[in-house]
Amino acid sequence: MVERYSLSPMKDLWTEEAKYRRWLEVELAVTRAYEELGTIPKGVTERIRNNAKIDVELFKKIEERTNHDVVAFVEGIGSMIGEDSRFFHYGLTSSDVLDTANSLALVEAGKILLESLKEFCDVLWEVANRYKHTPTIGRTHGVHAEPTSFGLKVLGWYSEMKRNVQRLERAIEEVSYGKISGAVGNYANVPPEVEEKALSYLGLKPEPVSTQVVPRDRHAFYLSTLAIVAAGIERIAVEIRHLQRTEVLEVEEPFREGQRGSSAMPHKKNPITCERLTGLSRMMRAYVDPSLENIALWHERDISHSSVERYVFPDATQTLYYMIVTATNVVRNMKVNEERMKKNIDLTKGLVFSQRVLLKLIEKGLTRKEAYDIVQRNALKTWNSEKHFLEYLLEDEEVKKLVTKEELEELFDISYYLKHVDHIFERFEKE
Ligand SMILES: O=C(O)C[C@H](Nc1ncnc2c1ncn2[C@@H]1O[C@H](COP(=O)(O)O)[C@@H](O)[C@H]1O)C(=O)O
């Protein structure tokens, strides 16, 4: 994982030390289950817990010889626990330990993500309410469309992140399964009762039908969900980047005291954080593809998925955690230029009110086609001149016959476009 984007507590979850500690926890849950079922003597688990140490160097040293990481770990622990090594890893295959430990890590990582995502939602809700009645231009195809509220734009982000909270909860549930079912998943050398007990100590459920491994559709679902959350953050980042373009300048991402925009051009404040978020989201999508390919393993398993997971589990969870924390800071501290938003609404000299004029002419008895022709005629003149759309309409003989000056002026009222904003917000307040 790139150190630059690794933050605690997520990064602490993925150290070698933490990984071996999880393996040991799984092994100890199994000996405890055997003990409870009366298969092995009482006290074994306690003694192993006291004598076993996580010695990363030792495990790595043994692995140089065995070329098998779990065998190296089992041997290493075995060398510390004497006679009790007879009961350690009894009836297990490596992936009983690996997959169950993976699930522990992914659930833990999911909870860290969930907590940060909920904080992000709180900030989005607060910012959405702050700008609930702030008019801004709505753009479609990048072209000015009709006025709307900036708070509504942020409420859309909030709404999406709330859906993401639910998706993440579902994804955590998807990977809350372990397996202690032996070499091909049929419990030949370890009874289902041991699995049931051991996994219950660990807070996991037994995989209903495992092979040597937990099926990888669970992990693919998890990784895909993380990429969807990242894409939602990317959507926000791309919007802010557009709004920070010099010609627009309605929003600026936070610019720190002492920060430099450009090595060459001292005047610049660049949206580098949102650009970084955009790039990281691309990486998040890149983790999904190999995770989907991991689903189709040979027969009861092959180990082609293992190398992939050494990257994607730590990197995807850490990258997304960095993205959520960073996006929260951007939205919390972004500069919103309400004056500029007003000015930009006027950039097209009233054209953004064209649909209201169209509807008014229809209300006065014209067909839609007749009304459209009149409005478009005047709109096209406005595009190509310095004159306001309203002035052209006031001069138009056909318009004059149907609509008074007062009636026309009323159509250019921004508050008309914000009249249902409170209602849209209320939908969330009721939840
Ligand atoms: O309980 C068993 O081990 C059963 C065995 N299956 C295995 N299950 C889990 N790990 C295994 C297995 N086989 C190899 N290895 C070791 O996995 C490591 C794979 O390394 P990498 O591809 O770099 O992720 C690397 O350290 C490999 O040595 C089987 O024959 O079905």
Short mmCIF file of C-alpha atoms and ligand atoms in Angstrom, two decimals:
data_model
loop_
_atom_site.label_atom_id
_atom_site.label_comp_id
_atom_site.label_asym_id
_atom_site.label_seq_id
_atom_site.Cartn_x
_atom_site.Cartn_y
_atom_site.Cartn_z
CA MET A 1 0.00 0.00 0.00
CA VAL A 2 1.22 3.50 -0.83
CA GLU A 3 2.19 5.01 2.53
CA ARG A 4 0.90 8.43 1.44
CA TYR A 5 -2.68 7.18 1.51
CA SER A 6 -2.47 4.89 4.56
CA LEU A 7 -4.19 6.12 7.67
CA SER A 8 -4.66 4.61 11.11
CA PRO A 9 -6.69 2.81 12.35
CA MET A 10 -7.19 1.13 8.95
CA LYS A 11 -3.52 0.69 8.23
CA ASP A 12 -2.92 -1.02 11.61
CA LEU A 13 -5.33 -3.74 10.57
CA TRP A 14 -3.07 -4.85 7.74
CA THR A 15 0.36 -5.20 9.33
CA GLU A 16 2.03 -8.64 9.25
CA GLU A 17 1.82 -8.67 13.04
CA ALA A 18 -1.96 -8.08 12.97
CA LYS A 19 -2.40 -10.78 10.33
CA TYR A 20 -0.58 -13.46 12.38
CA ARG A 21 -2.47 -12.36 15.49
CA ARG A 22 -5.74 -13.06 13.69
CA TRP A 23 -4.47 -16.47 12.55
CA LEU A 24 -3.63 -17.28 16.17
CA GLU A 25 -7.09 -16.13 17.32
CA VAL A 26 -8.70 -18.52 14.83
CA GLU A 27 -6.47 -21.42 15.90
CA LEU A 28 -7.26 -20.70 19.57
CA ALA A 29 -11.00 -20.54 18.86
CA VAL A 30 -10.70 -24.04 17.36
CA THR A 31 -8.77 -25.51 20.33
CA ARG A 32 -11.29 -23.91 22.67
CA ALA A 33 -14.13 -25.55 20.74
CA TYR A 34 -12.36 -28.95 20.91
CA GLU A 35 -11.90 -28.41 24.64
CA GLU A 36 -15.57 -27.62 25.19
CA LEU A 37 -16.59 -30.68 23.24
CA GLY A 38 -14.25 -32.79 25.41
CA THR A 39 -12.02 -33.82 22.48
CA ILE A 40 -8.84 -32.38 23.98
CA PRO A 41 -7.88 -31.78 27.63
CA LYS A 42 -9.03 -28.67 29.50
CA GLY A 43 -6.47 -25.90 29.81
CA VAL A 44 -4.75 -26.41 26.42
CA THR A 45 -6.06 -23.18 24.92
CA GLU A 46 -5.07 -21.14 27.95
CA ARG A 47 -1.55 -22.62 27.93
CA ILE A 48 -1.11 -22.03 24.19
CA ARG A 49 -2.33 -18.45 24.59
CA ASN A 50 0.25 -17.86 27.31
CA ASN A 51 3.16 -19.45 25.48
CA ALA A 52 2.57 -18.45 21.86
CA LYS A 53 4.17 -15.22 20.67
CA ILE A 54 3.77 -13.42 17.38
CA ASP A 55 7.32 -13.59 16.03
CA VAL A 56 7.08 -12.30 12.47
CA GLU A 57 10.81 -12.76 11.85
CA LEU A 58 10.69 -16.39 12.94
CA PHE A 59 7.66 -17.21 10.77
CA LYS A 60 9.32 -15.58 7.74
CA LYS A 61 12.55 -17.46 8.38
CA ILE A 62 10.74 -20.80 8.48
CA GLU A 63 8.75 -19.87 5.36
CA GLU A 64 12.02 -19.50 3.43
CA ARG A 65 12.39 -23.27 3.88
CA THR A 66 8.76 -24.46 3.73
CA ASN A 67 7.65 -22.10 0.98
CA HIS A 68 4.24 -22.38 2.68
CA ASP A 69 3.22 -19.50 4.90
CA VAL A 70 0.66 -21.30 7.07
CA VAL A 71 2.92 -24.32 7.61
CA ALA A 72 5.64 -21.89 8.68
CA PHE A 73 3.31 -20.23 11.16
CA VAL A 74 2.10 -23.55 12.59
CA GLU A 75 5.68 -24.77 12.94
CA GLY A 76 6.76 -21.50 14.52
CA ILE A 77 3.98 -21.53 17.10
CA GLY A 78 4.58 -25.25 17.58
CA SER A 79 8.16 -24.54 18.61
CA MET A 80 6.87 -22.29 21.41
CA ILE A 81 4.12 -24.45 22.88
CA GLY A 82 5.86 -27.80 23.37
CA GLU A 83 3.58 -30.82 23.92
CA ASP A 84 0.44 -28.78 23.19
CA SER A 85 1.49 -28.54 19.55
CA ARG A 86 -0.26 -31.94 19.16
CA PHE A 87 -3.58 -30.13 19.56
CA PHE A 88 -2.69 -27.08 17.46
CA HIS A 89 -4.14 -26.84 13.91
CA TYR A 90 -5.68 -30.28 14.54
CA GLY A 91 -7.77 -31.49 11.58
CA LEU A 92 -7.47 -28.12 9.86
CA THR A 93 -6.42 -27.05 6.42
CA SER A 94 -4.60 -23.76 5.91
CA SER A 95 -7.63 -21.98 4.54
CA ASP A 96 -9.72 -22.77 7.60
CA VAL A 97 -7.38 -20.33 9.27
CA LEU A 98 -6.76 -17.98 6.36
CA ASP A 99 -10.33 -17.48 5.21
CA THR A 100 -11.75 -17.16 8.69
CA ALA A 101 -9.03 -14.66 9.57
CA ASN A 102 -9.70 -12.78 6.30
CA SER A 103 -13.33 -12.44 7.27
CA LEU A 104 -12.35 -11.05 10.66
CA ALA A 105 -10.18 -8.43 8.95
CA LEU A 106 -12.77 -7.51 6.33
CA VAL A 107 -15.53 -7.14 8.92
CA GLU A 108 -13.28 -4.97 11.06
CA ALA A 109 -12.26 -2.87 8.04
CA GLY A 110 -15.91 -2.57 7.05
CA LYS A 111 -16.82 -1.23 10.47
CA ILE A 112 -14.09 1.42 10.28
CA LEU A 113 -15.37 2.43 6.83
CA LEU A 114 -18.94 2.51 8.07
CA GLU A 115 -18.12 4.77 10.98
CA SER A 116 -16.25 7.22 8.74
CA LEU A 117 -19.04 7.13 6.15
CA LYS A 118 -21.62 8.02 8.79
CA GLU A 119 -19.53 11.00 9.84
CA PHE A 120 -19.32 12.04 6.18
CA CYS A 121 -23.14 11.83 6.00
CA ASP A 122 -23.45 14.12 9.05
CA VAL A 123 -21.23 16.72 7.39
CA LEU A 124 -23.13 16.48 4.08
CA TRP A 125 -26.45 16.93 5.88
CA GLU A 126 -25.13 19.98 7.74
CA VAL A 127 -23.73 21.60 4.57
CA ALA A 128 -26.88 20.78 2.57
CA ASN A 129 -28.98 22.60 5.16
CA ARG A 130 -26.60 25.56 5.30
CA TYR A 131 -27.13 26.20 1.57
CA LYS A 132 -30.69 24.94 1.33
CA HIS A 133 -31.97 28.25 -0.07
CA THR A 134 -28.83 29.35 -1.93
CA PRO A 135 -29.67 29.73 -5.63
CA THR A 136 -27.25 28.35 -8.17
CA ILE A 137 -27.50 27.44 -11.81
CA GLY A 138 -28.33 23.84 -12.64
CA ARG A 139 -26.30 22.58 -15.59
CA THR A 140 -27.05 19.74 -17.96
CA HIS A 141 -24.51 18.76 -20.62
CA GLY A 142 -22.36 21.45 -18.99
CA VAL A 143 -24.79 24.07 -20.31
CA HIS A 144 -26.84 26.37 -18.08
CA ALA A 145 -30.28 24.80 -17.68
CA GLU A 146 -32.47 26.23 -14.88
CA PRO A 147 -31.85 27.69 -11.41
CA THR A 148 -31.82 25.33 -8.46
CA SER A 149 -30.48 25.32 -4.90
CA PHE A 150 -26.89 24.54 -4.00
CA GLY A 151 -28.12 22.79 -0.86
CA LEU A 152 -30.20 20.48 -3.04
CA LYS A 153 -27.07 19.50 -4.95
CA VAL A 154 -25.37 18.61 -1.65
CA LEU A 155 -28.53 16.83 -0.46
CA GLY A 156 -28.18 14.56 -3.49
CA TRP A 157 -24.68 13.64 -2.33
CA TYR A 158 -26.02 13.02 1.17
CA SER A 159 -28.79 10.81 -0.17
CA GLU A 160 -26.30 8.74 -2.17
CA MET A 161 -23.97 8.32 0.81
CA LYS A 162 -26.90 7.19 2.95
CA ARG A 163 -27.58 4.49 0.37
CA ASN A 164 -23.90 3.64 0.56
CA VAL A 165 -24.17 3.19 4.33
CA GLN A 166 -26.82 0.53 3.72
CA ARG A 167 -24.76 -1.07 0.97
CA LEU A 168 -21.73 -1.23 3.22
CA GLU A 169 -23.77 -2.81 6.01
CA ARG A 170 -24.87 -5.43 3.52
CA ALA A 171 -21.29 -5.96 2.32
CA ILE A 172 -20.08 -6.48 5.90
CA GLU A 173 -22.84 -9.03 6.38
CA GLU A 174 -21.69 -10.77 3.14
CA VAL A 175 -18.19 -11.38 4.48
CA SER A 176 -19.23 -12.29 8.04
CA TYR A 177 -18.76 -15.97 7.25
CA GLY A 178 -15.88 -18.22 8.15
CA LYS A 179 -15.15 -21.89 7.51
CA ILE A 180 -13.58 -24.62 9.61
CA SER A 181 -14.59 -27.48 7.34
CA GLY A 182 -11.29 -29.03 6.34
CA ALA A 183 -9.46 -29.72 3.09
CA VAL A 184 -12.48 -30.01 0.75
CA GLY A 185 -15.25 -28.58 2.91
CA ASN A 186 -16.87 -31.83 4.00
CA TYR A 187 -15.70 -31.87 7.67
CA ALA A 188 -13.82 -35.16 7.19
CA ASN A 189 -11.29 -34.39 9.91
CA VAL A 190 -12.99 -31.66 11.88
CA PRO A 191 -16.66 -31.96 12.89
CA PRO A 192 -19.22 -29.23 12.14
CA GLU A 193 -19.71 -28.69 15.89
CA VAL A 194 -16.16 -27.40 16.16
CA GLU A 195 -16.79 -24.94 13.33
CA GLU A 196 -20.03 -23.77 14.85
CA LYS A 197 -18.50 -23.14 18.25
CA ALA A 198 -15.21 -21.67 17.02
CA LEU A 199 -16.91 -19.22 14.65
CA SER A 200 -19.41 -18.16 17.30
CA TYR A 201 -16.48 -17.17 19.58
CA LEU A 202 -15.17 -15.06 16.70
CA GLY A 203 -18.51 -13.44 15.89
CA LEU A 204 -18.78 -15.13 12.48
CA LYS A 205 -21.27 -17.53 10.89
CA PRO A 206 -20.42 -20.87 9.23
CA GLU A 207 -20.32 -20.80 5.44
CA PRO A 208 -23.31 -23.03 4.50
CA VAL A 209 -21.46 -24.84 1.70
CA SER A 210 -17.73 -24.26 1.60
CA THR A 211 -15.06 -25.95 -0.47
CA GLN A 212 -11.52 -25.64 0.81
CA VAL A 213 -12.38 -21.94 0.92
CA VAL A 214 -15.19 -19.49 1.48
CA PRO A 215 -16.65 -18.83 -2.00
CA ARG A 216 -15.22 -15.66 -3.52
CA ASP A 217 -18.52 -14.11 -4.65
CA ARG A 218 -18.71 -12.75 -1.09
CA HIS A 219 -15.41 -10.93 -1.42
CA ALA A 220 -16.27 -9.70 -4.91
CA PHE A 221 -19.50 -8.19 -3.58
CA TYR A 222 -17.57 -6.46 -0.82
CA LEU A 223 -14.96 -5.03 -3.19
CA SER A 224 -17.64 -3.91 -5.66
CA THR A 225 -19.47 -2.11 -2.87
CA LEU A 226 -16.29 -0.30 -1.88
CA ALA A 227 -15.84 0.79 -5.50
CA ILE A 228 -19.43 2.11 -5.60
CA VAL A 229 -18.79 4.21 -2.49
CA ALA A 230 -15.60 5.50 -4.11
CA ALA A 231 -17.48 6.40 -7.30
CA GLY A 232 -19.94 8.44 -5.23
CA ILE A 233 -17.04 10.37 -3.72
CA GLU A 234 -15.63 10.81 -7.22
CA ARG A 235 -18.95 12.31 -8.30
CA ILE A 236 -18.62 14.94 -5.57
CA ALA A 237 -14.96 15.55 -6.41
CA VAL A 238 -15.66 16.01 -10.12
CA GLU A 239 -18.47 18.48 -9.34
CA ILE A 240 -16.22 20.54 -7.08
CA ARG A 241 -13.44 20.50 -9.68
CA HIS A 242 -15.83 21.87 -12.27
CA LEU A 243 -17.18 24.49 -9.87
CA GLN A 244 -13.61 25.60 -9.12
CA ARG A 245 -12.74 26.30 -12.76
CA THR A 246 -11.73 29.94 -13.11
CA GLU A 247 -14.69 30.78 -15.35
CA VAL A 248 -17.11 29.30 -12.80
CA LEU A 249 -15.47 29.78 -9.37
CA GLU A 250 -18.55 28.99 -7.30
CA VAL A 251 -16.82 26.54 -4.94
CA GLU A 252 -13.21 26.05 -3.92
CA GLU A 253 -11.76 23.10 -2.05
CA PRO A 254 -9.90 24.05 1.16
CA PHE A 255 -6.56 25.78 0.61
CA ARG A 256 -4.32 25.58 3.68
CA GLU A 257 -2.34 28.39 5.29
CA GLY A 258 1.11 28.07 3.71
CA GLN A 259 -0.09 25.89 0.83
CA ARG A 260 1.36 26.53 -2.64
CA GLY A 261 -0.76 26.03 -5.74
CA SER A 262 1.92 25.86 -8.39
CA SER A 263 5.72 25.77 -8.49
CA ALA A 264 5.65 28.07 -11.51
CA MET A 265 2.57 30.27 -11.09
CA PRO A 266 2.20 31.77 -7.61
CA HIS A 267 -1.38 32.97 -8.25
CA LYS A 268 -2.83 29.45 -8.51
CA LYS A 269 -5.16 27.54 -6.21
CA ASN A 270 -5.68 24.15 -7.85
CA PRO A 271 -8.33 21.57 -6.88
CA ILE A 272 -5.62 18.97 -6.26
CA THR A 273 -7.43 17.13 -3.49
CA CYS A 274 -10.51 16.51 -5.60
CA GLU A 275 -8.30 15.48 -8.51
CA ARG A 276 -6.59 12.99 -6.18
CA LEU A 277 -9.97 11.63 -5.10
CA THR A 278 -10.88 11.18 -8.76
CA GLY A 279 -7.68 9.22 -9.40
CA LEU A 280 -8.11 7.05 -6.31
CA SER A 281 -11.62 6.13 -7.40
CA ARG A 282 -10.12 4.81 -10.63
CA MET A 283 -7.87 2.59 -8.51
CA MET A 284 -10.86 1.40 -6.48
CA ARG A 285 -12.50 0.20 -9.70
CA ALA A 286 -9.26 -1.55 -10.63
CA TYR A 287 -9.54 -3.74 -7.50
CA VAL A 288 -12.98 -5.01 -8.55
CA ASP A 289 -11.96 -6.75 -11.75
CA PRO A 290 -9.50 -9.27 -10.23
CA SER A 291 -11.94 -9.81 -7.35
CA LEU A 292 -14.58 -10.93 -9.85
CA GLU A 293 -12.03 -13.19 -11.55
CA ASN A 294 -11.31 -14.78 -8.17
CA ILE A 295 -14.81 -16.28 -8.10
CA ALA A 296 -14.07 -19.01 -10.64
CA LEU A 297 -11.49 -21.14 -8.83
CA TRP A 298 -10.74 -24.71 -9.94
CA HIS A 299 -12.78 -27.51 -8.36
CA GLU A 300 -12.60 -27.34 -4.54
CA ARG A 301 -10.09 -24.45 -4.86
CA ASP A 302 -6.90 -23.34 -6.53
CA ILE A 303 -4.73 -20.68 -5.03
CA SER A 304 -4.74 -18.12 -7.84
CA HIS A 305 -6.90 -15.78 -5.73
CA SER A 306 -4.38 -15.58 -2.90
CA SER A 307 -1.85 -13.24 -4.53
CA VAL A 308 -4.68 -10.96 -5.70
CA GLU A 309 -6.05 -10.68 -2.20
CA ARG A 310 -2.70 -9.73 -0.74
CA TYR A 311 -3.15 -6.50 -2.73
CA VAL A 312 -6.83 -5.85 -2.94
CA PHE A 313 -7.98 -6.38 0.65
CA PRO A 314 -5.43 -4.06 2.30
CA ASP A 315 -5.25 -1.58 -0.56
CA ALA A 316 -8.95 -1.20 -1.30
CA THR A 317 -9.96 -0.77 2.34
CA GLN A 318 -7.13 1.68 3.05
CA THR A 319 -7.68 3.67 -0.13
CA LEU A 320 -11.39 4.02 0.50
CA TYR A 321 -10.82 5.00 4.12
CA TYR A 322 -8.41 7.71 2.96
CA MET A 323 -10.99 8.86 0.40
CA ILE A 324 -13.82 9.13 2.92
CA VAL A 325 -11.73 11.00 5.49
CA THR A 326 -10.40 13.35 2.81
CA ALA A 327 -13.78 13.99 1.20
CA THR A 328 -15.25 14.76 4.62
CA ASN A 329 -12.60 17.42 5.14
CA VAL A 330 -13.14 18.88 1.66
CA VAL A 331 -16.90 19.23 2.05
CA ARG A 332 -16.67 20.49 5.63
CA ASN A 333 -14.17 23.23 4.73
CA MET A 334 -14.89 24.07 1.10
CA LYS A 335 -15.44 27.73 0.26
CA VAL A 336 -18.86 28.43 -1.24
CA ASN A 337 -19.15 31.70 -3.15
CA GLU A 338 -22.85 32.55 -3.07
CA GLU A 339 -22.36 35.90 -4.81
CA ARG A 340 -20.63 34.24 -7.74
CA MET A 341 -23.45 31.73 -7.99
CA LYS A 342 -25.93 34.60 -8.38
CA LYS A 343 -23.76 36.30 -10.98
CA ASN A 344 -23.42 33.08 -12.94
CA ILE A 345 -27.20 32.58 -13.05
CA ASP A 346 -27.35 35.94 -14.87
CA LEU A 347 -24.58 35.05 -17.34
CA THR A 348 -27.04 34.08 -20.05
CA LYS A 349 -29.10 37.25 -19.54
CA GLY A 350 -32.33 35.61 -18.53
CA LEU A 351 -32.29 32.66 -20.93
CA VAL A 352 -32.54 30.17 -18.07
CA PHE A 353 -36.15 31.30 -17.56
CA SER A 354 -37.15 30.27 -21.09
CA GLN A 355 -39.34 27.33 -20.04
CA ARG A 356 -41.48 29.57 -17.84
CA VAL A 357 -42.07 31.93 -20.76
CA LEU A 358 -42.97 28.96 -22.94
CA LEU A 359 -45.52 27.71 -20.40
CA LYS A 360 -47.00 31.19 -19.96
CA LEU A 361 -47.61 31.50 -23.73
CA ILE A 362 -49.27 28.08 -23.78
CA GLU A 363 -51.41 29.17 -20.80
CA LYS A 364 -52.48 32.17 -22.94
CA GLY A 365 -53.81 29.88 -25.66
CA LEU A 366 -50.93 29.13 -28.05
CA THR A 367 -50.06 25.60 -29.10
CA ARG A 368 -46.78 24.24 -27.71
CA LYS A 369 -45.16 24.51 -31.17
CA GLU A 370 -46.26 28.15 -31.65
CA ALA A 371 -45.04 29.09 -28.18
CA TYR A 372 -41.74 27.26 -28.64
CA ASP A 373 -41.05 29.05 -31.94
CA ILE A 374 -41.56 32.44 -30.35
CA VAL A 375 -39.42 31.72 -27.29
CA GLN A 376 -36.62 30.14 -29.29
CA ARG A 377 -36.58 33.03 -31.77
CA ASN A 378 -35.97 35.50 -28.95
CA ALA A 379 -33.59 33.19 -27.11
CA LEU A 380 -31.34 32.79 -30.14
CA LYS A 381 -31.16 36.55 -30.55
CA THR A 382 -30.14 36.84 -26.89
CA TRP A 383 -27.32 34.27 -27.25
CA ASN A 384 -25.77 36.46 -29.93
CA SER A 385 -26.08 39.88 -28.31
CA GLU A 386 -25.53 41.88 -25.13
CA LYS A 387 -29.26 42.46 -24.68
CA HIS A 388 -31.38 40.74 -22.00
CA PHE A 389 -33.87 38.03 -23.01
CA LEU A 390 -36.67 39.97 -21.28
CA GLU A 391 -36.00 43.02 -23.43
CA TYR A 392 -36.37 41.00 -26.61
CA LEU A 393 -39.62 39.49 -25.33
CA LEU A 394 -41.00 42.92 -24.44
CA GLU A 395 -40.32 44.07 -28.00
CA ASP A 396 -41.85 40.99 -29.66
CA GLU A 397 -45.20 41.90 -31.27
CA GLU A 398 -46.71 38.44 -30.81
CA VAL A 399 -45.69 38.26 -27.15
CA LYS A 400 -46.98 41.77 -26.50
CA LYS A 401 -50.43 40.80 -27.74
CA LEU A 402 -50.71 38.01 -25.17
CA VAL A 403 -48.68 38.90 -22.06
CA THR A 404 -48.36 42.15 -20.07
CA LYS A 405 -45.00 43.60 -19.02
CA GLU A 406 -45.75 42.79 -15.34
CA GLU A 407 -46.68 39.22 -16.18
CA LEU A 408 -43.45 38.78 -18.12
CA GLU A 409 -41.25 40.27 -15.40
CA GLU A 410 -42.76 37.94 -12.83
CA LEU A 411 -41.51 34.95 -14.84
CA PHE A 412 -37.89 35.89 -14.10
CA ASP A 413 -38.16 35.13 -10.39
CA ILE A 414 -35.59 32.70 -8.99
CA SER A 415 -37.65 31.79 -5.91
CA TYR A 416 -40.12 30.00 -8.22
CA TYR A 417 -37.44 27.37 -8.79
CA LEU A 418 -36.79 26.80 -5.10
CA LYS A 419 -40.40 26.47 -3.95
CA HIS A 420 -40.29 22.70 -3.41
CA VAL A 421 -36.81 22.52 -1.92
CA ASP A 422 -38.12 22.44 1.66
CA HIS A 423 -40.39 19.58 0.72
CA ILE A 424 -37.48 17.55 -0.70
CA PHE A 425 -35.49 18.12 2.50
CA GLU A 426 -38.47 17.12 4.64
CA ARG A 427 -38.41 13.66 3.10
CA PHE A 428 -35.15 13.10 4.94
CA GLU A 429 -36.17 14.76 8.18
CA LYS A 430 -39.06 12.32 8.42
CA GLU A 431 -36.78 9.26 8.22
O1 LIG B 1 -3.76 -26.97 4.04
C1 LIG B 1 -3.21 -26.79 2.96
O2 LIG B 1 -2.18 -26.10 2.85
C2 LIG B 1 -3.83 -27.46 1.76
C3 LIG B 1 -3.31 -27.04 0.39
N1 LIG B 1 -3.86 -25.73 0.05
C4 LIG B 1 -3.33 -24.55 0.44
N2 LIG B 1 -4.07 -23.73 1.18
C5 LIG B 1 -3.58 -22.55 1.61
N3 LIG B 1 -2.31 -22.14 1.34
C6 LIG B 1 -1.55 -22.94 0.56
C7 LIG B 1 -2.04 -24.16 0.07
N4 LIG B 1 -1.11 -24.71 -0.69
C8 LIG B 1 -0.05 -23.86 -0.68
N5 LIG B 1 -0.32 -22.78 0.09
C9 LIG B 1 0.54 -21.62 0.35
O3 LIG B 1 -0.15 -20.42 0.07
C10 LIG B 1 0.78 -19.39 -0.31
C11 LIG B 1 0.34 -18.79 -1.61
O4 LIG B 1 1.14 -17.70 -1.89
P1 LIG B 1 0.64 -16.49 -2.81
O5 LIG B 1 0.21 -17.09 -4.11
O6 LIG B 1 1.86 -15.61 -2.94
O7 LIG B 1 -0.46 -15.82 -2.09
C12 LIG B 1 2.14 -20.06 -0.38
O8 LIG B 1 2.86 -19.84 0.81
C13 LIG B 1 1.73 -21.52 -0.54
O9 LIG B 1 2.70 -22.44 -0.09
C14 LIG B 1 -3.81 -28.07 -0.62
O10 LIG B 1 -2.97 -28.84 -1.12
O11 LIG B 1 -5.01 -28.12 -0.91
#
